[in-house]
Tab-separated table of C-alpha atoms in Angstrom:
chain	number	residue	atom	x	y	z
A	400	UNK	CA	41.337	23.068	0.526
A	401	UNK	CA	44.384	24.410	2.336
A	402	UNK	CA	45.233	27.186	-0.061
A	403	UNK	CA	41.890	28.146	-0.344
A	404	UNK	CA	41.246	28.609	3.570
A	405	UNK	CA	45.139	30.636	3.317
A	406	UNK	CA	43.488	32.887	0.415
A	407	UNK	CA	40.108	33.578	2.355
A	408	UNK	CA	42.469	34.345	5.784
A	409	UNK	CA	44.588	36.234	3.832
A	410	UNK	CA	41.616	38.269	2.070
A	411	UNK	CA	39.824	38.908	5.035
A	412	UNK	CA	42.996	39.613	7.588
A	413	UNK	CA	43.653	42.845	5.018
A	414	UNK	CA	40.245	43.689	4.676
A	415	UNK	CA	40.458	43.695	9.088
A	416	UNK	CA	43.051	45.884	8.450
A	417	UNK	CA	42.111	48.186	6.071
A	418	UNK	CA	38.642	49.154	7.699
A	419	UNK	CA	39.620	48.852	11.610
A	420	UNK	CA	40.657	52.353	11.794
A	421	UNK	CA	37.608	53.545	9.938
A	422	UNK	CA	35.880	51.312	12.503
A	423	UNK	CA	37.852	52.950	15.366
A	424	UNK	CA	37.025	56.708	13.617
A	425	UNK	CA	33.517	56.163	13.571
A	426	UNK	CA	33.125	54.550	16.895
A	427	UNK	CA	35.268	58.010	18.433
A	428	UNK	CA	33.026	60.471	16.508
A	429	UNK	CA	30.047	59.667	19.109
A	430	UNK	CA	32.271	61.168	21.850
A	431	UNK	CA	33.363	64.382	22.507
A	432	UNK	CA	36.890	63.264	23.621
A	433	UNK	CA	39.805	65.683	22.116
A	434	UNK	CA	42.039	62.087	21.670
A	435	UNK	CA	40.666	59.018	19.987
A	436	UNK	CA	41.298	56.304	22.887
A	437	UNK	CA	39.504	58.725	25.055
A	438	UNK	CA	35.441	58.179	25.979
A	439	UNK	CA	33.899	60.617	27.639
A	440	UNK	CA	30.482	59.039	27.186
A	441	UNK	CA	27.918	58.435	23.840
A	442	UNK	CA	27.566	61.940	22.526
A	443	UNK	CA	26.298	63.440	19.262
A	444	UNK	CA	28.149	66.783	20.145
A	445	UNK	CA	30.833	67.138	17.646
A	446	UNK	CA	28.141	66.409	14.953
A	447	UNK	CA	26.128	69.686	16.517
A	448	UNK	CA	30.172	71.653	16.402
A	449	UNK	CA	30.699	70.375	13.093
A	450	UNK	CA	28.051	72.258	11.805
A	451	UNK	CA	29.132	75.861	13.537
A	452	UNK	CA	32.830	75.489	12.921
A	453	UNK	CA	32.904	78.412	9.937
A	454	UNK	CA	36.715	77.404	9.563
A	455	UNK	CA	35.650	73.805	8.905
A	456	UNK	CA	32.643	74.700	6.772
A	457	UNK	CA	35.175	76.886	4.267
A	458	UNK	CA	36.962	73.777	3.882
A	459	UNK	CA	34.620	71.591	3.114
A	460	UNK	CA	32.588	73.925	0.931
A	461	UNK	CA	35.850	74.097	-1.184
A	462	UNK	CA	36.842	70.433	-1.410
A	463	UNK	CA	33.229	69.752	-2.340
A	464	UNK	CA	32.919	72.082	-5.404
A	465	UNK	CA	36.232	71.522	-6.296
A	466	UNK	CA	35.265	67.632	-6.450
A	467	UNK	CA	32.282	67.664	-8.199
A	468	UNK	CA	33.870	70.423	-11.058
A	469	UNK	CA	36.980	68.369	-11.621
A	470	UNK	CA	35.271	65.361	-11.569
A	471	UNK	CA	32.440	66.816	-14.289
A	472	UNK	CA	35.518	67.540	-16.576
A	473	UNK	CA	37.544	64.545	-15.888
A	474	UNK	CA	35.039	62.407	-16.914
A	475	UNK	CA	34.105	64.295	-19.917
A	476	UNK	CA	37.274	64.026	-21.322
A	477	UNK	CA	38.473	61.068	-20.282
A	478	UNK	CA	35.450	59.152	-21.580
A	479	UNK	CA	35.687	61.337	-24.641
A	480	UNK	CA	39.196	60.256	-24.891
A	481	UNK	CA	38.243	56.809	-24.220
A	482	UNK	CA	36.238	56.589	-27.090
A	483	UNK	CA	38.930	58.707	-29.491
A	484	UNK	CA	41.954	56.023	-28.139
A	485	UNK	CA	39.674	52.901	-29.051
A	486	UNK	CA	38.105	53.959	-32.337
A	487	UNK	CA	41.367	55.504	-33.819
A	488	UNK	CA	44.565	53.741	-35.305
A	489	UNK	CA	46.484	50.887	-33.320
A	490	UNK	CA	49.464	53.320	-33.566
A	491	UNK	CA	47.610	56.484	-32.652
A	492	UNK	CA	45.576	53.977	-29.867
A	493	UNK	CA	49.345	52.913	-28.410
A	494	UNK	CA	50.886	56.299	-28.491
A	495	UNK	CA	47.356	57.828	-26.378
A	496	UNK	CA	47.471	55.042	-24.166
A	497	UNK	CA	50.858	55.326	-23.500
A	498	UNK	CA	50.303	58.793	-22.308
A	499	UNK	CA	47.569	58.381	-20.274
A	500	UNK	CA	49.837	56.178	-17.939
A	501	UNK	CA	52.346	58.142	-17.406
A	502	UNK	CA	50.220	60.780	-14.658
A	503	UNK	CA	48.787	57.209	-13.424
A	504	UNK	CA	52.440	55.937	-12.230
A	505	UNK	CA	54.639	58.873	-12.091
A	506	UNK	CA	55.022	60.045	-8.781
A	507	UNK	CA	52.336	62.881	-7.618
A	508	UNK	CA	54.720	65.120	-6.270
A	509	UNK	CA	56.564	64.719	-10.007
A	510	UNK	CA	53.344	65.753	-11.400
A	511	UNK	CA	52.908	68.856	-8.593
A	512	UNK	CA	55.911	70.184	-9.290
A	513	UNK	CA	55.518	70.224	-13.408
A	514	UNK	CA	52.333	71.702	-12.964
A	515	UNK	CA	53.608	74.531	-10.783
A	516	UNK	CA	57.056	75.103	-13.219
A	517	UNK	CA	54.280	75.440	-15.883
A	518	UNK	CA	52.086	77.427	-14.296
A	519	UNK	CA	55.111	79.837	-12.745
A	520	UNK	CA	56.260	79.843	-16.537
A	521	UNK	CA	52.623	80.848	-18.256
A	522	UNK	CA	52.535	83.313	-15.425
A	523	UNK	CA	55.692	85.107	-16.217
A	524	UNK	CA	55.843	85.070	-19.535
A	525	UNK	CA	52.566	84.937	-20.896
A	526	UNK	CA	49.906	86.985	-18.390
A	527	UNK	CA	53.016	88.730	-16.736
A	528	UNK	CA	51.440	87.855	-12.676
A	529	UNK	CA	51.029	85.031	-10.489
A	530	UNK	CA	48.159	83.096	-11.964
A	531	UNK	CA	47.938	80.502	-8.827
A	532	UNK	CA	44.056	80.587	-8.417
A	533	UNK	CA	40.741	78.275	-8.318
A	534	UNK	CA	41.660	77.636	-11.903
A	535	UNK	CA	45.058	76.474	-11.583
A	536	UNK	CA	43.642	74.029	-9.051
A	537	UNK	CA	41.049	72.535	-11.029
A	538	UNK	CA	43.491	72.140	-13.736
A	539	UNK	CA	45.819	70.402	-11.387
A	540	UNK	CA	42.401	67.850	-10.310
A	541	UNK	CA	41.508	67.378	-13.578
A	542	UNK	CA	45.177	66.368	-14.728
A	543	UNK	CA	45.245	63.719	-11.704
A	544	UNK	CA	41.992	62.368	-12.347
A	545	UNK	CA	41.200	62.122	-16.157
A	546	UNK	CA	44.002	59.151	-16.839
A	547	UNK	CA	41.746	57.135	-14.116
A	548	UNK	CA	38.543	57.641	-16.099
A	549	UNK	CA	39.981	56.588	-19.197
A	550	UNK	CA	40.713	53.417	-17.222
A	551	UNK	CA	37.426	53.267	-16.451
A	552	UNK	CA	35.699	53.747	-19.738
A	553	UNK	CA	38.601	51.451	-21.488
A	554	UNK	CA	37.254	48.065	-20.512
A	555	UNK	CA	33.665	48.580	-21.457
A	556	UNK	CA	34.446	49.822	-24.761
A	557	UNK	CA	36.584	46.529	-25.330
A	558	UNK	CA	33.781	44.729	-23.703
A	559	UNK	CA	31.284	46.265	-26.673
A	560	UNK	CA	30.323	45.100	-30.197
A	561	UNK	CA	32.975	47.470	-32.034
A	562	UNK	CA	30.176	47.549	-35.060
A	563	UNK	CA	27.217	48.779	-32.554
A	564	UNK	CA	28.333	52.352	-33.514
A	565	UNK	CA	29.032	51.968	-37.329
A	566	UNK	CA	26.023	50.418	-37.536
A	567	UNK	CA	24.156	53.071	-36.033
A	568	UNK	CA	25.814	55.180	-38.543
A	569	UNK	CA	24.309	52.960	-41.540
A	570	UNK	CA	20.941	52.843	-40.524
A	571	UNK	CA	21.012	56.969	-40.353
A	572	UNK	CA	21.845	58.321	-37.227
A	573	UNK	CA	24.174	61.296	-37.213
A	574	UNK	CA	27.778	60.879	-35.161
A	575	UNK	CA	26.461	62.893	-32.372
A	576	UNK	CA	23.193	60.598	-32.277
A	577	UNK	CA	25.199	57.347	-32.377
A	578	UNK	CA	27.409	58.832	-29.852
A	579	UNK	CA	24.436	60.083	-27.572
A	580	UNK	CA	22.174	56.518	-28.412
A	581	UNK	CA	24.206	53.736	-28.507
A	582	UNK	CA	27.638	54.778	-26.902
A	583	UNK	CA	27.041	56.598	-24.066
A	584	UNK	CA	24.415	53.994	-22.601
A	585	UNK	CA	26.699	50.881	-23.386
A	586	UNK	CA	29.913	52.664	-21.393
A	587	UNK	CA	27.275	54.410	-18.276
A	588	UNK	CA	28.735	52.052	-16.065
A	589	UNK	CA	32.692	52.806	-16.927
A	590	UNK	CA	31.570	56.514	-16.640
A	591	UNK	CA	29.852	56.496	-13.535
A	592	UNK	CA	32.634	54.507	-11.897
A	593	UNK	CA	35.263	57.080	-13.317
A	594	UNK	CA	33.157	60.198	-12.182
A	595	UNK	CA	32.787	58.433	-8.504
A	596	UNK	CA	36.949	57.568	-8.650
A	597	UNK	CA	37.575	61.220	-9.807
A	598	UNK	CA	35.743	62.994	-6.804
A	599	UNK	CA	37.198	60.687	-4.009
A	600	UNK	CA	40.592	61.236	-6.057
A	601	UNK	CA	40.533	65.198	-5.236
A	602	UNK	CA	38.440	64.569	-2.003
A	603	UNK	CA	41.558	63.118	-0.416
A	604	UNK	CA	44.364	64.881	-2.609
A	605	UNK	CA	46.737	67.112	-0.650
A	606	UNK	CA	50.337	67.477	-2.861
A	607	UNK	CA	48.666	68.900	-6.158
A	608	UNK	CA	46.490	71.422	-4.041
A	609	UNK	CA	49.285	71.902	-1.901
A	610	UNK	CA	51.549	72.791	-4.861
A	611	UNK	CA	48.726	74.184	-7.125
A	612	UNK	CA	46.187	76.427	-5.009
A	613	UNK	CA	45.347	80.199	-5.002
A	614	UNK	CA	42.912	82.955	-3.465
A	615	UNK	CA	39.569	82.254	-4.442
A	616	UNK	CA	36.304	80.078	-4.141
A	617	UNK	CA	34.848	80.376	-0.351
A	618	UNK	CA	38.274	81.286	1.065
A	619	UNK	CA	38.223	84.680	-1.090
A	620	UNK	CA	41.529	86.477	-0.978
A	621	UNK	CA	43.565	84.077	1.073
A	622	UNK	CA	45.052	80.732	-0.478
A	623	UNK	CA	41.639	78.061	-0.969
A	624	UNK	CA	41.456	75.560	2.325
A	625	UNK	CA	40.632	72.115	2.090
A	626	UNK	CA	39.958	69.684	3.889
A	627	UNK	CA	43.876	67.851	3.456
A	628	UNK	CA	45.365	71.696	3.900
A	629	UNK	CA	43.296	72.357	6.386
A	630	UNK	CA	43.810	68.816	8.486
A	631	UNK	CA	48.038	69.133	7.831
A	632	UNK	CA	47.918	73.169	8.851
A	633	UNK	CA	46.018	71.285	12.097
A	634	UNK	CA	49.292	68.727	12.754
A	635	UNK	CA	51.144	71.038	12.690
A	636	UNK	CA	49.543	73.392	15.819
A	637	UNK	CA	48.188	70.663	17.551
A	638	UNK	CA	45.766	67.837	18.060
A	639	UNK	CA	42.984	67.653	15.311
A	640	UNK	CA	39.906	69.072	15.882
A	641	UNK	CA	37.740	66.448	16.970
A	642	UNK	CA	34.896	67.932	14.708
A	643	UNK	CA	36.998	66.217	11.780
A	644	UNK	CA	36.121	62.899	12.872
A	645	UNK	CA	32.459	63.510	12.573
A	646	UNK	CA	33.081	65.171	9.210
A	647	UNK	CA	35.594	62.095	7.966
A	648	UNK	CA	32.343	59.421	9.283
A	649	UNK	CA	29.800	61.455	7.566
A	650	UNK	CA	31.742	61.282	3.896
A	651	UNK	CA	32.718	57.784	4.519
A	652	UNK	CA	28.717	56.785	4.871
A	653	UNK	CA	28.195	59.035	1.784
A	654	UNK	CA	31.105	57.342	-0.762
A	655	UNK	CA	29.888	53.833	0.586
A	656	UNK	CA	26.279	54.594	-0.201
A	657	UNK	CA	27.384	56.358	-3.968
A	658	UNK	CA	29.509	52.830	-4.186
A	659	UNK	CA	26.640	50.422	-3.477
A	660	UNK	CA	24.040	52.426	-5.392
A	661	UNK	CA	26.479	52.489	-8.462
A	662	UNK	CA	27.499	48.481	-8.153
A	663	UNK	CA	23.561	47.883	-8.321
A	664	UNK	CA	23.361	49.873	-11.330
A	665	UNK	CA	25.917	48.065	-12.556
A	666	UNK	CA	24.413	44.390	-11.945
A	667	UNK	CA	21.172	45.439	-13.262
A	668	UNK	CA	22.396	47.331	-16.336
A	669	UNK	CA	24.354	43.379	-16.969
A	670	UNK	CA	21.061	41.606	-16.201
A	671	UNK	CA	19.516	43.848	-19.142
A	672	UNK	CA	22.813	43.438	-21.548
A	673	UNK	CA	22.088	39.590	-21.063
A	674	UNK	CA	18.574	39.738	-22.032
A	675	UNK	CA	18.744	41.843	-24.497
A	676	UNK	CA	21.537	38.965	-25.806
A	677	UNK	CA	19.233	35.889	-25.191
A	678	UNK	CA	16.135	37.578	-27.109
């Protein structure tokens, strides 16, 4: 009884602290105080300035497309890769695996500063100019975030009948059709968790954009702003535009909401599984 009241105080004193300054953002984005501690009374005014800050708007614009294009290709081939790792050799399955760890827990400034020898390298020698651009980027998103879809996808294909797709095979479907008709709907959950990890992954990346950005996208000939470059560029002048807080409130609601709608897909896509099991 005693360690389970410690767990449950434990559990819930790091939950406290993991959401209290969430709680603290939120509650300071409905005034129009330039410090958080500061209330100048209930406001929805840096909502309204959120919306006419052009500086803030180039930003997001760029962190969102970014996002949603590395996450698209992260979770194409790491769900692809998934499915290669699981359904090839226990060698080949080892050596893949393997290798998909090391951009999980190498450090991210390690992986930042390969990507930008490489890219300086390619640049030199191979297109003979600087090649930093939206493309060099994505590439840099896409390395950071593919390894955690794999993760994703990994368990549900362990968590499948291995013979589901060979027997799709036998009773005439095509690779592509087993792939499209029995794979992909067994490992939906894995890959909508991945593709949700993989856009708050480069939502909230600064070193590999940092390290990895160009001219292009919204920002057109100067360097691409995000929301991280654009909040550290802030620290550095001053106090942070109170606008952000709004901004940081309104992304939080929308993750949360992607996050609930996905765990009920989840729980009912289970409820199916089971029936489907009992009949």
């Amino acid at each position: 009884m005693v360690k389970k009241i410690f767990g449950y105080s434990y559990l819930y004193l790091i939950l406290l602290l993991s959401y209290i300054p969430i709680l603290v953002l939120i509650v300071f984005s409905f005034t129009n105080a330039t410090y958080i501690g500061e209330w100048n009374g209930f406001s929805f005014k840096l909502y309204a300035d959120l919306f006419q800050s052009e500086e803030i708007i180039i930003a997001l614009g760029n962190t969102v497309i970014i996002a949603i294009i590395s996450a698209l290709v992260s979770t194409l081939l790491g769900s692809l890769g998934a499915i290669g790792a699981f359904y090839s050799k226990k060698r080949n399955r080892a050596i893949l695996e393997s290798l998909n760890q090391i951009p999980v827990v190498n450090a991210e400034i390690v992986m930042a500063l390969s990507l930008v020898v490489m890219f300086v390298a390619v640049g030199s020698y191979v297109f003979h100019e600087q090649i930093f651009s939206f493309w060099t980027l994505l590439f840099g998103h896409v390395v950071i975030s593919a390894p955690f879809v794999y993760l994703n996808v990994k368990p549900r294909l362990q968590q499948m009948d291995p013979s589901l797709y060979e027997a799709a095979l036998d009773l005439g479907c095509s690779p592509r059709k087993a792939l499209n008709r029995v794979l992909i709907p067994q490992l939906m959950p894995g890959i909508m968790s991945g593709f949700v990890l993989a856009i708050t992954l480069s939502l909230d990346d600064f070193i590999v954009t940092a390290f990895t950005r160009g001219p292009g996208l919204l920002s057109g000939e100067n360097n691409i702003e995000t929301l991280s470059t654009l909040v550290q560029a802030k620290i550095k002048k001053g106090p942070i535009p109170p606008e952000l807080r709004a901004l940081t409130t309104i992304i939080f609601l929308v993750v949360l909401i992607a996050v609930i709608l996905i765990t009920i897909y989840n729980n009912k896509h289970k409820k199916v599984n089971k029936k489907r099991r009992t009949y």
